[in-house]
Amino acid sequence: MLKSMDYDWETGTRVVADLDQWRERHEWVEEPCIGADGAQAAAVCKVEGEDSFTVATTDGDWPTPFEKIWNLRHAPDGRLTALVQVDGLWTLAVDGEPWEESFDFAWNPLFGQDGGQIGLCVQVEGEYGLAVDGTPWETLYPNANNPVMSPTGGRTAAAVQTVPLGQAEIDKFQSGIFSASVDGETWDATFMNVWGLAFSPDGARTAAEVRLNLYEYSVAVDGKPWRKSFGGVWEPVFSPDGRRVAAPVRLAGKWTLAVDGERAWNTDYYQLWHQVFTPDGKRIAAIVSPSFGKWTVAVDDKPWEIAHAVVRDLTVSPDGKRFAAVAGSPGAWTMLVDGQPWNASFERLWAPVFSPDGRRVAAMAETDGRRVIVLGGAALDMGAADSLDPVFSPDGSRLLVKCLDGRKVIRHVLNLDAVKPA
Amino acid sequence: MSSQPYELVKDKGLDEGVARLTPEKIAKVVGAVLESEGGARLKAYVDTCAHCGLCAEACHFFHSHDRDPRYAPVAKVKQTLWGILDKGGAVSPDYIARASRVAYTECNLCKRCAMYCPFGIDIAYVVGLMRRICHKLGVTPQYIQDTAHSHSATMNQMWVKDDEWIDSLMWQEAEARDEVADLRIPLEKHGAEIMYSVIGPEPKFRTQLIYQAAVIMHAAGVDWTMPATPGWDNSDMAMYSGDYEIMGRLKRSHFECAQRLGVKRIVMGECGHAFRSVHDVGNRWLGWRDEPVPVIHAVQFYHELITSGKIMIAKKFQEPVTFHDPCNIARGMGLHEMGREVARALCEEVVEMTPNREHNYCCSAGGGVINCGPPFRNTRVHGNKVKAEQLAATGVKTVIAPCHNCHGGLEDIIHHYKLDMKLKFLGDLIYECMEKPWN
Ligand code: SF4
Ligand code: SF4
Ligand code: SF4
């Protein structure tokens, strides 16, 4: 994995890629993607005069063009991946090298936190499953969706249809033809629906939302549903030690949080979702709607005082002490940090990024049609270019900002202790 | 009450559902739904209704059946919830057999009657609540139930698997590149201005609409994207089957898909009911007062493109056309003038059908009725003879209907009543008439 301590943290500015050069040699250049460390940029390019595509990178073009290329992304370890088509079949190319195995269709690459292994959704002769580093599951299914990869990488799971279904066979559907598959091994139980799978942090356990019949929902852990059922559930989440599972549940028309099948929070909310544990597992926060149309964050069942029309992107700081979420309404977004709003609002605002020590919060925002980085509520002026995805140095004193001005990809490292807001 | 015998159309979902009912189960479900979801609104409606019958004039079913009082909106309430309330929930399975057919297949929830009632009683709401009870009783028409199952399993209406969606887009992109060499259908472009969303039948049966949308976006220079994950389908038959839990799940996946892509707004294709679901019903069930990501209907988007000059019209459609106002976007959202302005910008002559605008008759496909499938095709078509008369009276050969459902419903009506007419989407006409700078 590419760790932020290995990035180049020397303050200053440098041009990483000159898009005009790419445009000179290619018919068209698609939106560039920039690696997490900001040192590499790449873009899918249409090969001049040919019916094929390549990827232009900071180190030159991929040597072999492909019939089609899409979803160009950097893996967490910095490798450049894309879905590519060769002879009508699909596979994943890593740094220009396609996997040996190819599939009738392949999509949705999945990465573990360190990026070591790469999962991929595949379809072979109308059957579905996942492949890890090119090797497909032994069992494939009539359908597989809601794919996930374990945080440490390597294990994959999906909701799978175990029995084929004919046209309008409502009885068969209601008898339960869905299950979950972990690395191609089907859970013993089947359900009407399976969604929202999650792995425990070590990848040893799996949980999912299940629908037991037309009206009852529950959470199944390793195939075994909780003893209680509910009028609705949303995605379960494991505690950091992998021992507990928390999920929003609907009781008598209202939502609350359950842990291991038992009600854990006392308040009835109009809505509750996107719960997160702190890294020590001691606290849980969630996005909640205390009453219709009003949204905020609740930490351990205590809602913040400020409510907005929409709250999203709830994030906990790496030290587990602070919480932030984007809040507001379309076109006027702000950040709520520990319940306090930033003193500014933005047309668009992306998820908060905490410094590793939890001291600072930054985010990408859009204002007056331009992308900027906002640090603690103040926009940092990086000139005319659009600023993308901020990254803090391990000690939180520096900020890496990648910029794109239509012609160039530029990398800035700022010393935050010295920076003055624009 | 009725001048003609009432025949129960056979349907596997309804018949088998009714066979499983007991009076106790009915009483229990009815009690639970009325207590938790019926509330003050239902009581106000029931207490206010003066049985005056003025709403009858509103309903296309009533007119199409020679003013048979059984099809008057108030009679639909009488045959469904009213009877249940009168008897305190003590109705028989046979009663439910009939009530479910009335609720699912003899009312399009088009809300025309609400405009005719002196008290503004919203019969569509009452019929919708009856459907909710039917869902909870396990008595739903087979085909709409199957559609709700598709929604639950795939987050789209047509059992489209995750790869089939992406594959259809790539196929349409490849097709379109024969016409426009550098055309793209951008997939998963994070931070684009617009996410374009469609309904399940588009990748499955009406891929030319995706093709045309891509050409229009390209010509207008729009910064857009489509998601490569579930959430791309904005449609919602669970809303109409009464399965609000699945409705909420669908709307959450649609809006969170747009949030994940970081777009400013969602532009949706030409669909009526999906607009109701994202703008009014599904979003609110989840707890949002409005849309968490603004959604605009294709009519609004086209209007914007044409009035801002992003799309130039090279030649107008020469034949006279008529414009069908889809109830969900006309009565439901007030887009009737805007729809006409787009139609006028594209066509030499727009002949009005009467009645029109917010008074337009529904196509009789809406409210999930067309999704109840083949068993109820005649219910729909016979229930909308007035639409055929209304269309024929215009004397034109082309009907514009900016709604998928309306297309389905009107096609059947045109066919059944042997009208010499063809149907078009506004997108068809824009594609046909716009200036294509690359030519
Ligand atoms: S079809 Fe329309 S007019 Fe007729 S009862 Fe239903 S909502 Fe009212
Ligand atoms: S018009 Fe209104 S008050 Fe009169 S019968 Fe119809 S619903 Fe009742
Ligand atoms: S199908 Fe069309 S006319 Fe009919 S309810 Fe939907 S929008 Fe209304």
JSON list of N, CA, C and O in Angstrom, two decimals, chain A residues 67-87:
[
{"chain": "A", "resi": 67, "resn": "GLU", "atom": "N", "xyz": [-9.50, -2.61, -27.31]},
{"chain": "A", "resi": 67, "resn": "GLU", "atom": "CA", "xyz": [-10.70, -2.25, -28.07]},
{"chain": "A", "resi": 67, "resn": "GLU", "atom": "C", "xyz": [-11.52, -1.20, -27.33]},
{"chain": "A", "resi": 67, "resn": "GLU", "atom": "O", "xyz": [-12.06, -0.28, -27.92]},
{"chain": "A", "resi": 68, "resn": "LYS", "atom": "N", "xyz": [-11.60, -1.41, -26.02]},
{"chain": "A", "resi": 68, "resn": "LYS", "atom": "CA", "xyz": [-12.30, -0.41, -25.18]},
{"chain": "A", "resi": 68, "resn": "LYS", "atom": "C", "xyz": [-11.58, -0.34, -23.84]},
{"chain": "A", "resi": 68, "resn": "LYS", "atom": "O", "xyz": [-11.02, -1.35, -23.39]},
{"chain": "A", "resi": 69, "resn": "ILE", "atom": "N", "xyz": [-11.63, 0.83, -23.23]},
{"chain": "A", "resi": 69, "resn": "ILE", "atom": "CA", "xyz": [-11.07, 0.99, -21.88]},
{"chain": "A", "resi": 69, "resn": "ILE", "atom": "C", "xyz": [-12.00, 1.91, -21.11]},
{"chain": "A", "resi": 69, "resn": "ILE", "atom": "O", "xyz": [-12.44, 2.93, -21.63]},
{"chain": "A", "resi": 70, "resn": "TRP", "atom": "N", "xyz": [-12.29, 1.54, -19.87]},
{"chain": "A", "resi": 70, "resn": "TRP", "atom": "CA", "xyz": [-13.05, 2.48, -19.04]},
{"chain": "A", "resi": 70, "resn": "TRP", "atom": "C", "xyz": [-12.75, 2.22, -17.57]},
{"chain": "A", "resi": 70, "resn": "TRP", "atom": "O", "xyz": [-12.06, 1.26, -17.22]},
{"chain": "A", "resi": 71, "resn": "ASN", "atom": "N", "xyz": [-13.27, 3.13, -16.73]},
{"chain": "A", "resi": 71, "resn": "ASN", "atom": "CA", "xyz": [-13.11, 3.02, -15.28]},
{"chain": "A", "resi": 71, "resn": "ASN", "atom": "C", "xyz": [-11.63, 2.99, -14.86]},
{"chain": "A", "resi": 71, "resn": "ASN", "atom": "O", "xyz": [-11.22, 2.16, -14.06]},
{"chain": "A", "resi": 72, "resn": "LEU", "atom": "N", "xyz": [-10.88, 3.91, -15.40]},
{"chain": "A", "resi": 72, "resn": "LEU", "atom": "CA", "xyz": [-9.46, 4.03, -15.04]},
{"chain": "A", "resi": 72, "resn": "LEU", "atom": "C", "xyz": [-9.37, 4.52, -13.59]},
{"chain": "A", "resi": 72, "resn": "LEU", "atom": "O", "xyz": [-9.94, 5.55, -13.23]},
{"chain": "A", "resi": 73, "resn": "ARG", "atom": "N", "xyz": [-8.68, 3.73, -12.73]},
{"chain": "A", "resi": 73, "resn": "ARG", "atom": "CA", "xyz": [-8.59, 4.08, -11.31]},
{"chain": "A", "resi": 73, "resn": "ARG", "atom": "C", "xyz": [-7.23, 3.65, -10.76]},
{"chain": "A", "resi": 73, "resn": "ARG", "atom": "O", "xyz": [-6.71, 2.62, -11.16]},
{"chain": "A", "resi": 74, "resn": "HIS", "atom": "N", "xyz": [-6.72, 4.40, -9.81]},
{"chain": "A", "resi": 74, "resn": "HIS", "atom": "CA", "xyz": [-5.53, 3.97, -9.09]},
{"chain": "A", "resi": 74, "resn": "HIS", "atom": "C", "xyz": [-5.95, 3.07, -7.94]},
{"chain": "A", "resi": 74, "resn": "HIS", "atom": "O", "xyz": [-6.85, 3.41, -7.18]},
{"chain": "A", "resi": 75, "resn": "ALA", "atom": "N", "xyz": [-5.29, 1.92, -7.82]},
{"chain": "A", "resi": 75, "resn": "ALA", "atom": "CA", "xyz": [-5.53, 1.07, -6.66]},
{"chain": "A", "resi": 75, "resn": "ALA", "atom": "C", "xyz": [-4.91, 1.76, -5.45]},
{"chain": "A", "resi": 75, "resn": "ALA", "atom": "O", "xyz": [-4.04, 2.62, -5.61]},
{"chain": "A", "resi": 76, "resn": "PRO", "atom": "N", "xyz": [-5.31, 1.37, -4.22]},
{"chain": "A", "resi": 76, "resn": "PRO", "atom": "CA", "xyz": [-4.73, 2.04, -3.04]},
{"chain": "A", "resi": 76, "resn": "PRO", "atom": "C", "xyz": [-3.20, 1.91, -2.99]},
{"chain": "A", "resi": 76, "resn": "PRO", "atom": "O", "xyz": [-2.53, 2.72, -2.36]},
{"chain": "A", "resi": 77, "resn": "ASP", "atom": "N", "xyz": [-2.63, 0.91, -3.65]},
{"chain": "A", "resi": 77, "resn": "ASP", "atom": "CA", "xyz": [-1.16, 0.80, -3.64]},
{"chain": "A", "resi": 77, "resn": "ASP", "atom": "C", "xyz": [-0.52, 1.55, -4.80]},
{"chain": "A", "resi": 77, "resn": "ASP", "atom": "O", "xyz": [0.68, 1.41, -5.04]},
{"chain": "A", "resi": 78, "resn": "GLY", "atom": "N", "xyz": [-1.32, 2.33, -5.52]},
{"chain": "A", "resi": 78, "resn": "GLY", "atom": "CA", "xyz": [-0.74, 3.17, -6.56]},
{"chain": "A", "resi": 78, "resn": "GLY", "atom": "C", "xyz": [-0.78, 2.56, -7.95]},
{"chain": "A", "resi": 78, "resn": "GLY", "atom": "O", "xyz": [-0.54, 3.27, -8.94]},
{"chain": "A", "resi": 79, "resn": "ARG", "atom": "N", "xyz": [-1.07, 1.25, -8.06]},
{"chain": "A", "resi": 79, "resn": "ARG", "atom": "CA", "xyz": [-1.12, 0.66, -9.40]},
{"chain": "A", "resi": 79, "resn": "ARG", "atom": "C", "xyz": [-2.30, 1.25, -10.17]},
{"chain": "A", "resi": 79, "resn": "ARG", "atom": "O", "xyz": [-3.34, 1.54, -9.61]},
{"chain": "A", "resi": 80, "resn": "LEU", "atom": "N", "xyz": [-2.13, 1.36, -11.47]},
{"chain": "A", "resi": 80, "resn": "LEU", "atom": "CA", "xyz": [-3.16, 1.96, -12.32]},
{"chain": "A", "resi": 80, "resn": "LEU", "atom": "C", "xyz": [-3.98, 0.84, -12.96]},
{"chain": "A", "resi": 80, "resn": "LEU", "atom": "O", "xyz": [-3.42, -0.03, -13.63]},
{"chain": "A", "resi": 81, "resn": "THR", "atom": "N", "xyz": [-5.28, 0.86, -12.72]},
{"chain": "A", "resi": 81, "resn": "THR", "atom": "CA", "xyz": [-6.13, -0.24, -13.22]},
{"chain": "A", "resi": 81, "resn": "THR", "atom": "C", "xyz": [-7.21, 0.30, -14.15]},
{"chain": "A", "resi": 81, "resn": "THR", "atom": "O", "xyz": [-7.64, 1.45, -14.03]},
{"chain": "A", "resi": 82, "resn": "ALA", "atom": "N", "xyz": [-7.65, -0.54, -15.07]},
{"chain": "A", "resi": 82, "resn": "ALA", "atom": "CA", "xyz": [-8.76, -0.16, -15.94]},
{"chain": "A", "resi": 82, "resn": "ALA", "atom": "C", "xyz": [-9.42, -1.42, -16.47]},
{"chain": "A", "resi": 82, "resn": "ALA", "atom": "O", "xyz": [-8.79, -2.48, -16.57]},
{"chain": "A", "resi": 83, "resn": "LEU", "atom": "N", "xyz": [-10.69, -1.29, -16.79]},
{"chain": "A", "resi": 83, "resn": "LEU", "atom": "CA", "xyz": [-11.40, -2.39, -17.43]},
{"chain": "A", "resi": 83, "resn": "LEU", "atom": "C", "xyz": [-11.13, -2.30, -18.92]},
{"chain": "A", "resi": 83, "resn": "LEU", "atom": "O", "xyz": [-11.27, -1.24, -19.52]},
{"chain": "A", "resi": 84, "resn": "VAL", "atom": "N", "xyz": [-10.72, -3.42, -19.50]},
{"chain": "A", "resi": 84, "resn": "VAL", "atom": "CA", "xyz": [-10.33, -3.37, -20.92]},
{"chain": "A", "resi": 84, "resn": "VAL", "atom": "C", "xyz": [-10.98, -4.52, -21.69]},
{"chain": "A", "resi": 84, "resn": "VAL", "atom": "O", "xyz": [-11.29, -5.58, -21.13]},
{"chain": "A", "resi": 85, "resn": "GLN", "atom": "N", "xyz": [-11.17, -4.27, -22.97]},
{"chain": "A", "resi": 85, "resn": "GLN", "atom": "CA", "xyz": [-11.76, -5.30, -23.83]},
{"chain": "A", "resi": 85, "resn": "GLN", "atom": "C", "xyz": [-10.72, -5.76, -24.86]},
{"chain": "A", "resi": 85, "resn": "GLN", "atom": "O", "xyz": [-10.08, -4.95, -25.51]},
{"chain": "A", "resi": 86, "resn": "VAL", "atom": "N", "xyz": [-10.59, -7.09, -24.93]},
{"chain": "A", "resi": 86, "resn": "VAL", "atom": "CA", "xyz": [-9.68, -7.70, -25.92]},
{"chain": "A", "resi": 86, "resn": "VAL", "atom": "C", "xyz": [-10.46, -8.79, -26.65]},
{"chain": "A", "resi": 86, "resn": "VAL", "atom": "O", "xyz": [-11.03, -9.68, -25.99]},
{"chain": "A", "resi": 87, "resn": "ASP", "atom": "N", "xyz": [-10.50, -8.75, -27.93]},
{"chain": "A", "resi": 87, "resn": "ASP", "atom": "CA", "xyz": [-11.25, -9.73, -28.73]},
{"chain": "A", "resi": 87, "resn": "ASP", "atom": "C", "xyz": [-12.68, -9.91, -28.23]},
{"chain": "A", "resi": 87, "resn": "ASP", "atom": "O", "xyz": [-13.18, -11.03, -28.13]}
]
